[in-house]
Coordinates of C-alpha atoms in Angstrom, one line a residue:
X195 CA 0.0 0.0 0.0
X196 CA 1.2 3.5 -0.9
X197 CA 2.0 5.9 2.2
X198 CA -0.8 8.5 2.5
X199 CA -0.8 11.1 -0.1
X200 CA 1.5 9.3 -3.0
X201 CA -1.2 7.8 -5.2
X202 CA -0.9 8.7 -8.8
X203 CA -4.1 10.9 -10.5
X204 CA -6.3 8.9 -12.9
X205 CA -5.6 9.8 -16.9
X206 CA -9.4 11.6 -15.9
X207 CA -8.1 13.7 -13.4
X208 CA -5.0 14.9 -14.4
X209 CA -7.1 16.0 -17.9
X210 CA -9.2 17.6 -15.4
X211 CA -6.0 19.7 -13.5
X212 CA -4.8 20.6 -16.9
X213 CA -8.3 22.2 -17.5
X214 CA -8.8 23.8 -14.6
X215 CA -5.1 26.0 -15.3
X216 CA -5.5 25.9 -19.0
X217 CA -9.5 28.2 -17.7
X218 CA -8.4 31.0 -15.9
X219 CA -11.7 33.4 -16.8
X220 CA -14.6 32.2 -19.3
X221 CA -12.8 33.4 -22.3
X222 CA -10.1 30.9 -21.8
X223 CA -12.2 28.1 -21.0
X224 CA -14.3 28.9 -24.2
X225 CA -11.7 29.2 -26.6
X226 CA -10.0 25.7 -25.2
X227 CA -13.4 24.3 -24.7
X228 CA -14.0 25.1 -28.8
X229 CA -10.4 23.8 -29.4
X230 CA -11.0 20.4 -27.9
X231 CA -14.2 20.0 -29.8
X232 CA -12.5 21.0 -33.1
X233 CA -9.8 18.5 -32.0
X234 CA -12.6 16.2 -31.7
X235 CA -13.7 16.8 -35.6
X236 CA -16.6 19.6 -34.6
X237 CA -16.3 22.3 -37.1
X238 CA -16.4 25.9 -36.1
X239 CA -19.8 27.6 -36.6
X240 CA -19.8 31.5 -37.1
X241 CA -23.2 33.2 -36.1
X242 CA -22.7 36.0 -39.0
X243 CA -22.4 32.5 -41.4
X244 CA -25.4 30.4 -42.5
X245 CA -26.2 28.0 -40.4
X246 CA -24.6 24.4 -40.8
X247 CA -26.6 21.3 -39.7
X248 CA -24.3 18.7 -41.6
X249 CA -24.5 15.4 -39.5
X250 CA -21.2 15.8 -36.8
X251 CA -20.2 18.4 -34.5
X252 CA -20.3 21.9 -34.4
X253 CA -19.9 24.5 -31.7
X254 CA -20.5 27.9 -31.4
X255 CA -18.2 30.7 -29.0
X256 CA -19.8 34.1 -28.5
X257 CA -17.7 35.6 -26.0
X258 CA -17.1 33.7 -22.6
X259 CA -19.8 31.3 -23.4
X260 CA -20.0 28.4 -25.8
X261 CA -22.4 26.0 -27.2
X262 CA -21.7 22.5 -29.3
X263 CA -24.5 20.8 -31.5
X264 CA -24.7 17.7 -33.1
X265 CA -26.7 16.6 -35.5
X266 CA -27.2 12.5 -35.6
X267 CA -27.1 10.9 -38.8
X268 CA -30.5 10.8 -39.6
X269 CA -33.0 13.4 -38.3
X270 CA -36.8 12.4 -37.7
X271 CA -40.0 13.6 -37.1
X272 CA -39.7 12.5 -33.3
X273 CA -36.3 14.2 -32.9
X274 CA -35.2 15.9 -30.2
X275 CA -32.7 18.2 -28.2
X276 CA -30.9 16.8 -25.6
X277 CA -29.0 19.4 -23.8
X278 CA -26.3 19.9 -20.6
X279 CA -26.3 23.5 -19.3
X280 CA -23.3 24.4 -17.0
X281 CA -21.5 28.1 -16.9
X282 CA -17.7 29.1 -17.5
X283 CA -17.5 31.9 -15.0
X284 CA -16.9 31.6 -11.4
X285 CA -16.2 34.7 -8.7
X286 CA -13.6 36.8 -9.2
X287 CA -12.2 40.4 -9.1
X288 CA -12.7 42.6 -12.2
X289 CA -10.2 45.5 -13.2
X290 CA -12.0 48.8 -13.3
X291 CA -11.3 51.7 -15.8
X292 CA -9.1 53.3 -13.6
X293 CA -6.9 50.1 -13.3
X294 CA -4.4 51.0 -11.0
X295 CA -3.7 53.9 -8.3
X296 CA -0.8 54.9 -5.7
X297 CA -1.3 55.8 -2.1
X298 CA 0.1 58.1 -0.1
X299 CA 2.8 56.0 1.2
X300 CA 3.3 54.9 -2.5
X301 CA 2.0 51.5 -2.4
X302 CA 1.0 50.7 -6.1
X303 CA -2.6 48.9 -6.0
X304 CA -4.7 47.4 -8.5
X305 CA -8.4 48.8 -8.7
X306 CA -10.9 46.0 -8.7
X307 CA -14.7 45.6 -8.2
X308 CA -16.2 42.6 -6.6
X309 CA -17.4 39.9 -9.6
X310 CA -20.2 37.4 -7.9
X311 CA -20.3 36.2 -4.4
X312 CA -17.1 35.4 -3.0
X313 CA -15.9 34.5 0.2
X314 CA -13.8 37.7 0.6
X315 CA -11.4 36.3 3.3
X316 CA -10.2 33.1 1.3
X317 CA -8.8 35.8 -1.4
X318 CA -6.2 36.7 1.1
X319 CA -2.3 36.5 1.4
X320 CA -3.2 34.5 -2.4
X321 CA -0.7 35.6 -5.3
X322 CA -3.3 36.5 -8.2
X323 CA -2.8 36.9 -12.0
X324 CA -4.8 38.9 -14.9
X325 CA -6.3 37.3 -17.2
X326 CA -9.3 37.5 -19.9
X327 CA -9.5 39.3 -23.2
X328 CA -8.1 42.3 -24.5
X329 CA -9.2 44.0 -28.1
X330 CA -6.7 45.6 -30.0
X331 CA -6.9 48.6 -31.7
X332 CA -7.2 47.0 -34.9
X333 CA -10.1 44.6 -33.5
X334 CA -8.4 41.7 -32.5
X335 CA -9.2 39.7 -29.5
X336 CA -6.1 38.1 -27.4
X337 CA -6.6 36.4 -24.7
X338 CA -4.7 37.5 -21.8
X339 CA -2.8 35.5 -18.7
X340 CA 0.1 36.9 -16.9
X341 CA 1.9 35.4 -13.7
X342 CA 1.5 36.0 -10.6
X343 CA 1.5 40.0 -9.9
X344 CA -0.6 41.4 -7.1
X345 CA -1.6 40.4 -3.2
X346 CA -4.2 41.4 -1.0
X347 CA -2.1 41.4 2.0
X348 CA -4.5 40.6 5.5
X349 CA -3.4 42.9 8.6
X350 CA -1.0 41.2 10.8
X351 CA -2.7 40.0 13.9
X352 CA -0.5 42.4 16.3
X353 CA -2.3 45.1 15.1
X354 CA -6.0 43.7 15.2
X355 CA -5.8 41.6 18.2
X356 CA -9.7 41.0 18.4
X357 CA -9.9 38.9 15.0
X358 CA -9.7 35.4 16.1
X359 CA -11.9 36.1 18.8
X360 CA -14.9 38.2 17.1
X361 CA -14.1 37.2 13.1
X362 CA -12.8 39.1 10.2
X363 CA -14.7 41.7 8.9
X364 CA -14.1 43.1 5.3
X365 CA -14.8 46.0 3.5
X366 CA -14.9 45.8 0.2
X367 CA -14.0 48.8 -1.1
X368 CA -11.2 49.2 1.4
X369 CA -9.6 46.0 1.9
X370 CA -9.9 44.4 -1.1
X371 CA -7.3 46.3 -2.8
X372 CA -4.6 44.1 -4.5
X373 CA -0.6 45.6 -4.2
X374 CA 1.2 45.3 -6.8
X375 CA 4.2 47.8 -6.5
X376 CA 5.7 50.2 -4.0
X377 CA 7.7 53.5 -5.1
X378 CA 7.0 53.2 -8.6
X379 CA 5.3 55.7 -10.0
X380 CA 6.0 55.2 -13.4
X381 CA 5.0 51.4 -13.4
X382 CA 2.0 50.8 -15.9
X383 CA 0.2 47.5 -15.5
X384 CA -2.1 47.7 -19.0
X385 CA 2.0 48.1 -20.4
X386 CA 2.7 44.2 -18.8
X387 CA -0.5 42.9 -19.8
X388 CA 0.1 44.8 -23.5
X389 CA 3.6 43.0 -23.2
X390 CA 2.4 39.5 -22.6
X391 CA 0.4 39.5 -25.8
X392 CA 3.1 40.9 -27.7
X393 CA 2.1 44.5 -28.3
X394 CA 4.2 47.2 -27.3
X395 CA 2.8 48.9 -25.1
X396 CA -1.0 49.8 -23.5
X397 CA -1.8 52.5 -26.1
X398 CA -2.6 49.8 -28.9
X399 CA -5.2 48.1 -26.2
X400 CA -8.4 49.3 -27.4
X401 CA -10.5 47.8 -24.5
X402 CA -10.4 45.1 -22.1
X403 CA -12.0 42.6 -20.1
X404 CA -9.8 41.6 -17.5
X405 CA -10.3 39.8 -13.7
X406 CA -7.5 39.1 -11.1
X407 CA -7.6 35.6 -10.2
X408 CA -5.6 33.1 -7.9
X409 CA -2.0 32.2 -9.9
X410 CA -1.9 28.8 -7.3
X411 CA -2.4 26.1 -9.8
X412 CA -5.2 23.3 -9.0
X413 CA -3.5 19.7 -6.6
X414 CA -4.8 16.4 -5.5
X415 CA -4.3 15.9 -2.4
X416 CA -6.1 12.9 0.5
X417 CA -5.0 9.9 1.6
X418 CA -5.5 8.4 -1.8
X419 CA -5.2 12.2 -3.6
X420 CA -9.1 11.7 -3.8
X421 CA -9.4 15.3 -3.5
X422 CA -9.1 18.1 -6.0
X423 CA -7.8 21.7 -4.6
X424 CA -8.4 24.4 -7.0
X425 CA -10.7 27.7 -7.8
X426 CA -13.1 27.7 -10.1
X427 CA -14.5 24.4 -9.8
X428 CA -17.9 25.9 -9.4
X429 CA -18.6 25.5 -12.3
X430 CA -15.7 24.1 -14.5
X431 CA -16.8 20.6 -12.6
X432 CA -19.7 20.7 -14.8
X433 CA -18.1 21.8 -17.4
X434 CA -15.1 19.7 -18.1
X435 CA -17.4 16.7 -16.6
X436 CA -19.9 17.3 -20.0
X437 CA -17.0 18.3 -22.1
X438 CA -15.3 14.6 -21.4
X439 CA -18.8 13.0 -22.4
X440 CA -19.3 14.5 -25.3
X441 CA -15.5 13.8 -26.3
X442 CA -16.4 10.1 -25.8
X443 CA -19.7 10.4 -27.9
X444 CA -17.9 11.9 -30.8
X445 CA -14.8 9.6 -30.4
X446 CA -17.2 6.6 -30.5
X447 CA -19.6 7.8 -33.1
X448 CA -23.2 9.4 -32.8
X449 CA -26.4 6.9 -32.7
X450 CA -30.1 7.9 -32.4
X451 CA -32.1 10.5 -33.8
X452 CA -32.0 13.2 -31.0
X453 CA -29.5 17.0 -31.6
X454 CA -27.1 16.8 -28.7
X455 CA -26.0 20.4 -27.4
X456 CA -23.4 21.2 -25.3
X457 CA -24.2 25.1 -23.5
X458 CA -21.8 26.8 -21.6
X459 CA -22.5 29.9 -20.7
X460 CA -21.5 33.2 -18.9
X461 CA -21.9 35.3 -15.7
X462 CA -24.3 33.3 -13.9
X463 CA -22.8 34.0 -10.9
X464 CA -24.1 37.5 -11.3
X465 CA -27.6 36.6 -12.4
X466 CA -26.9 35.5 -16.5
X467 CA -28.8 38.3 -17.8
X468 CA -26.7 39.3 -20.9
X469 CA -25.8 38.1 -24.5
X470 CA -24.0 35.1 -23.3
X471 CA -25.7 34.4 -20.4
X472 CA -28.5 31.9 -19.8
X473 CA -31.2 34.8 -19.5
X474 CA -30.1 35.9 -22.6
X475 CA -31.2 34.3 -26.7
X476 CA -27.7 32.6 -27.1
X477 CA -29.2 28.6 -26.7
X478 CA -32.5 29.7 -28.1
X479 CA -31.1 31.1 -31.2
X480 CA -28.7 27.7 -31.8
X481 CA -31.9 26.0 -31.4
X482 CA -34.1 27.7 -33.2
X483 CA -31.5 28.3 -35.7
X484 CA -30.5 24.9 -35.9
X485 CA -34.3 23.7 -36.2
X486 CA -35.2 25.7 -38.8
X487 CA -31.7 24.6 -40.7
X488 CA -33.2 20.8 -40.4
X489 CA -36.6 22.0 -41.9
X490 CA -38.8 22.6 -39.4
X491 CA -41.4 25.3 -39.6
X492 CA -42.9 26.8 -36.8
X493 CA -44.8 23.9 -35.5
X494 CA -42.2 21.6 -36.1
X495 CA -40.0 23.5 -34.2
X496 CA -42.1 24.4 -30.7
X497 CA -43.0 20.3 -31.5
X498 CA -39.5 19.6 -31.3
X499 CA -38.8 22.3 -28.3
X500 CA -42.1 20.1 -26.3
X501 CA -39.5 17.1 -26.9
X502 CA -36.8 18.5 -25.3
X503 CA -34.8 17.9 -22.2
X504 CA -32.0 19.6 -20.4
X505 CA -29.7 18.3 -17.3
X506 CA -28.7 22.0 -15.9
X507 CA -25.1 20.4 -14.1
X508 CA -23.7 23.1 -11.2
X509 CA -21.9 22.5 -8.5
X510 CA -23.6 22.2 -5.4
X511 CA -23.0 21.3 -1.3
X512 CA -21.3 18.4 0.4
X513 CA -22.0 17.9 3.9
X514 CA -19.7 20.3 5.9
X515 CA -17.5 18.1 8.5
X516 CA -17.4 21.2 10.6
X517 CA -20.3 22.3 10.0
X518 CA -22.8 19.3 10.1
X519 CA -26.0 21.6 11.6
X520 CA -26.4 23.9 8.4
X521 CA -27.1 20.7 6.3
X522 CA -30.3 19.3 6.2
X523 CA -31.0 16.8 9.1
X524 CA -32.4 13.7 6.7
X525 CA -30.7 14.5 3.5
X526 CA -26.6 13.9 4.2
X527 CA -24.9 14.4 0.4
X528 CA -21.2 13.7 1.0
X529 CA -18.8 13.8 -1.8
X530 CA -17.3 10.9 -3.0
X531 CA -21.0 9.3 -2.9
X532 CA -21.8 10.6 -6.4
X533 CA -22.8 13.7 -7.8
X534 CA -26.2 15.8 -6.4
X535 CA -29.8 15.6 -7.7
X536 CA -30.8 19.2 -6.8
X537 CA -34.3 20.2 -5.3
X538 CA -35.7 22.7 -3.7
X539 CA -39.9 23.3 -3.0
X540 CA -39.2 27.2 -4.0
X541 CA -38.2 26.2 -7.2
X542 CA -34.7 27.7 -6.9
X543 CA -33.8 24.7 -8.5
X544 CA -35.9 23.3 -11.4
X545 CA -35.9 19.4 -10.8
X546 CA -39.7 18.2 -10.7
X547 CA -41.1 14.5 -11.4
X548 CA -40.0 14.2 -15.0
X549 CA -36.4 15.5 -14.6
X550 CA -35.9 13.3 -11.9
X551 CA -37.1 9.9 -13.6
X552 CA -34.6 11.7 -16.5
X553 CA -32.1 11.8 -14.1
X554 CA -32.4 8.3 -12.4
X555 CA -32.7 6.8 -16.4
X556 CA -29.3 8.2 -17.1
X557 CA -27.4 7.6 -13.8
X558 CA -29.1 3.6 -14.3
X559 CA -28.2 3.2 -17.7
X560 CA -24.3 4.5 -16.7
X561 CA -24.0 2.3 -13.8
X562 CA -23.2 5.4 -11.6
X563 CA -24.0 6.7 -8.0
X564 CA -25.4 10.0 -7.0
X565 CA -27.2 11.6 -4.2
X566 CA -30.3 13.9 -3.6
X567 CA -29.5 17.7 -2.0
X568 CA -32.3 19.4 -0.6
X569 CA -31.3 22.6 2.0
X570 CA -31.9 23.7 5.5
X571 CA -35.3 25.0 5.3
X572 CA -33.2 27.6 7.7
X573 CA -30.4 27.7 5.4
X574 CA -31.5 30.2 2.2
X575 CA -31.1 28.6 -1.2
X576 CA -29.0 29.6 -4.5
X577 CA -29.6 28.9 -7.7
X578 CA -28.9 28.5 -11.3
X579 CA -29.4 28.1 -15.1
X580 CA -32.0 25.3 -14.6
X581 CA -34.8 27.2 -13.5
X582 CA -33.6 30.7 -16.1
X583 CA -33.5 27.6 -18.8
X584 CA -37.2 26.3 -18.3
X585 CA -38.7 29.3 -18.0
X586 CA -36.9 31.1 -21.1
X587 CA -37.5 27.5 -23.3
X588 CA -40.5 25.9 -21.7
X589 CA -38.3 22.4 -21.5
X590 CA -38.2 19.7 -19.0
X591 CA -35.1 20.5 -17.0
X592 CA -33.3 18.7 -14.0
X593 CA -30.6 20.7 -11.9
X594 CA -27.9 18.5 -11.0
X595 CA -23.8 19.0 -9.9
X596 CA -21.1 17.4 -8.0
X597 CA -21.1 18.6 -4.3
X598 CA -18.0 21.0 -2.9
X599 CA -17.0 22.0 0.3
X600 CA -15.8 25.7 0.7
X601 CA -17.7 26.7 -2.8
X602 CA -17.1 30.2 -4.2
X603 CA -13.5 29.7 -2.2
X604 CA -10.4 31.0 -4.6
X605 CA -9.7 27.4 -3.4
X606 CA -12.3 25.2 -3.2
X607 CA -12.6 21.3 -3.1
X608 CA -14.2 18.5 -4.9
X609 CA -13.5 14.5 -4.8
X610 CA -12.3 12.7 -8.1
X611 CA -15.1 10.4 -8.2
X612 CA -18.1 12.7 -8.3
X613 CA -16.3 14.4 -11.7
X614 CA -16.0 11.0 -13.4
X615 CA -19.6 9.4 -12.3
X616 CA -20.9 13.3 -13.4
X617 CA -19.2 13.1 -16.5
X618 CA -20.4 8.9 -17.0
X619 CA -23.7 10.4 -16.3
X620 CA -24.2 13.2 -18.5
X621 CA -22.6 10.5 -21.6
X622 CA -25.4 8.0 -20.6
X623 CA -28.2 10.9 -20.9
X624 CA -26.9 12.3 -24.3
X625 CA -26.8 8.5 -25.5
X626 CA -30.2 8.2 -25.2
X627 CA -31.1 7.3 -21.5

């Protein structure tokens, strides 16, 4: 038996720690999401373009976000869409206009506004990178992903003796300032970023869209190295779990007669109301689109959309060892056990009846485990896509998602298993479950 902490990652999981560095913000994890799926023989769909429904893989990137259809060999009357909803972005700390700013003392500092819910202290005494997308002046995009650069240093304890005691309390204007230089007034950090793309300087960036986010790359750890350390898992679990499946599908060839999508979108963590986000007409247009392109009129098309299904996969909650009361007392998800079925009476998550036998179908038919989640009725409830989904599309939609401890952490934690039985899962629904 190995000592404690020497076992070698599955082929699955070390795929899984590459994609987790290789993601930094949405717009890396789109573009390397599209490249994998190109890899995989999808061909690159442009919106502008008409509309290709060629039997195969395609796959769509509008921004952060990014969708993949494929169309089955031969398309019915009684066809279908069967789609997996997850989201590419996770918390984070978004540079502002102003980008940068010198106190008194001459501390350089980064200027940053709060992106999603994020527990504030774990960001802390953590070495953060930019990344994201710049345009060029020209109109190019380059994606953008420096090393490590800036600190958000936490007061030493001397000088706030009362913290262990009573708890830290942040502001988030004043304390979440990153440094990133001291007595250098000429430093520019637009120049480095301009630098690492290989313009010369900032005045050829047109624009930018650009977050600070933890440099620490993702680790296994456990007494088996069960455990996977490493932000943004909420949601590139889901993510790269439905990215593996679909990789199998199209390695192994496409049977039935239903349109498998692939939709990963943006900014859910601050509500998905834009362009790319679920809230938005990115999935209905590739459906409608895509419908239309297969010959369905009107009619056949809402006929098509009354077929439908979607499994909405986001992380959700393990049972917290320390923190076993804010659990619910008769439902005890703990990870390792299998990913989450997600319910909740409010409808915060959309899981009803027919989502659930959808659910239990798939995770049957792939031989896997999973659990049911259901919150404190003391404890108040996120959500996610599912419920924006059902409502915008009028589909039959299951929320679903591996569980985490310390979730919208820059470090949070998941357990190997879940991701695979997630991603088994997900394969077994798309193949016809």
């Amino acid at each position: 038996m190995k000592p404690a902490g020497t076992a070698t990652a599955s082929a699955f999981t070390c795929d899984y720690l590459s994609f987790l560095s290789d993601s930094p913000s949405s717009y890396h994890a789109a573009n390397l999401i599209a490249q994998r799926l190109e890899d995989a023989g999808c061909v690159r769909q442009r919106e502008t373009d008409a509309w290709d429904t060629a039997p195969g893989g395609h796959v769509v990137v509008r921004d952060g976000a990014v969708i993949a259809y494929v169309i089955p060999e031969s398309v019915t009357d009684s066809s279908a869409f069967r789609i997996v909803g997850a989201h590419t972005d996770s918390p984070a700390l978004v540079l502002k206009p102003s980008v940068q700013a010198t106190t008194a003392d001459g501390w350089g500092q980064l200027c940053a506004e709060i992106y999603g819910g994020m527990l504030l202290n774990s960001w802390l005494d953590r070495e953060l990178k930019i990344a994201g997308r710049i345009l060029t002046q020209g109109g190019e995009q380059r994606l953008v992903a420096t090393g490590p650069l800036a600190r958000i240093p936490q007061l030493a304890i001397h000088l706030d003796r009362t913290v262990s005691d009573k708890g830290l309390v942040l502001d988030k204007q004043q304390h979440m300032k990153p440094v990133w230089t001291v007595d250098e007034d000429d430093a520019s950090v637009l120049d480095l970023v301009a630098h690492t793309v290989d313009l010369d300087d900032a005045d050829q960036i047109a624009s930018f869209d650009l977050i600070l986010t933890p440099s620490q790359g993702p680790a296994v750890f456990g007494s088996h190295g069960q455990f996977v350390a490493a932000g943004r898992q909420d949601n590139l679990s889901s993510v790269h779990s439905g990215l593996t499946a679909i990789e199998r599908l199209l390695a192994d060839g496409i049977s039935g007669n239903d349109v498998l999508i692939f939709a990963c979108f943006d900014h859910e963590e601050v509500g998905s109301s834009t362009s790319s986000g679920a809230a938005g007409p990115f999935l209905e247009d590739i459906l409608r689109r895509t419908a239309a392109s297969l010959g369905r009129d009107f009619d056949g098309t809402a006929r098509m959309m009354a077929a439908s299904s979607c499994i909405s996969a986001d992380a959700g909650h393990s049972v917290h060892p320390n923190y076993a009361d804010r659990h619910d007392p008769d439902n005890r998800p703990v990870m390792g056990r299998g990913p989450l079925l997600k319910l909740n009476a409010n409808r915060r998550y959309s899981s009803d009846a027919p989502g659930i036998a959808l659910w239990k179908r798939a995770a049957q038919a792939a031989d896997a485990p999973w659990q049911s989640f259901v919150s404190n009725n003391s404890m108040p409830c996120g959500t996610t896509i599912g419920p924006i989904t059902a409502t915008r599309l009028g589909i039959c939609t299951v929320d679903v998602g591996i569980g985490l401890l310390s979730m919208h952490s820059a470090r949070e934690m998941s357990h190997v298993a879940d991701l695979e039985s997630l991603s088994a899962i997900l394969e077994a629904y798309w193949r016809g479950a």
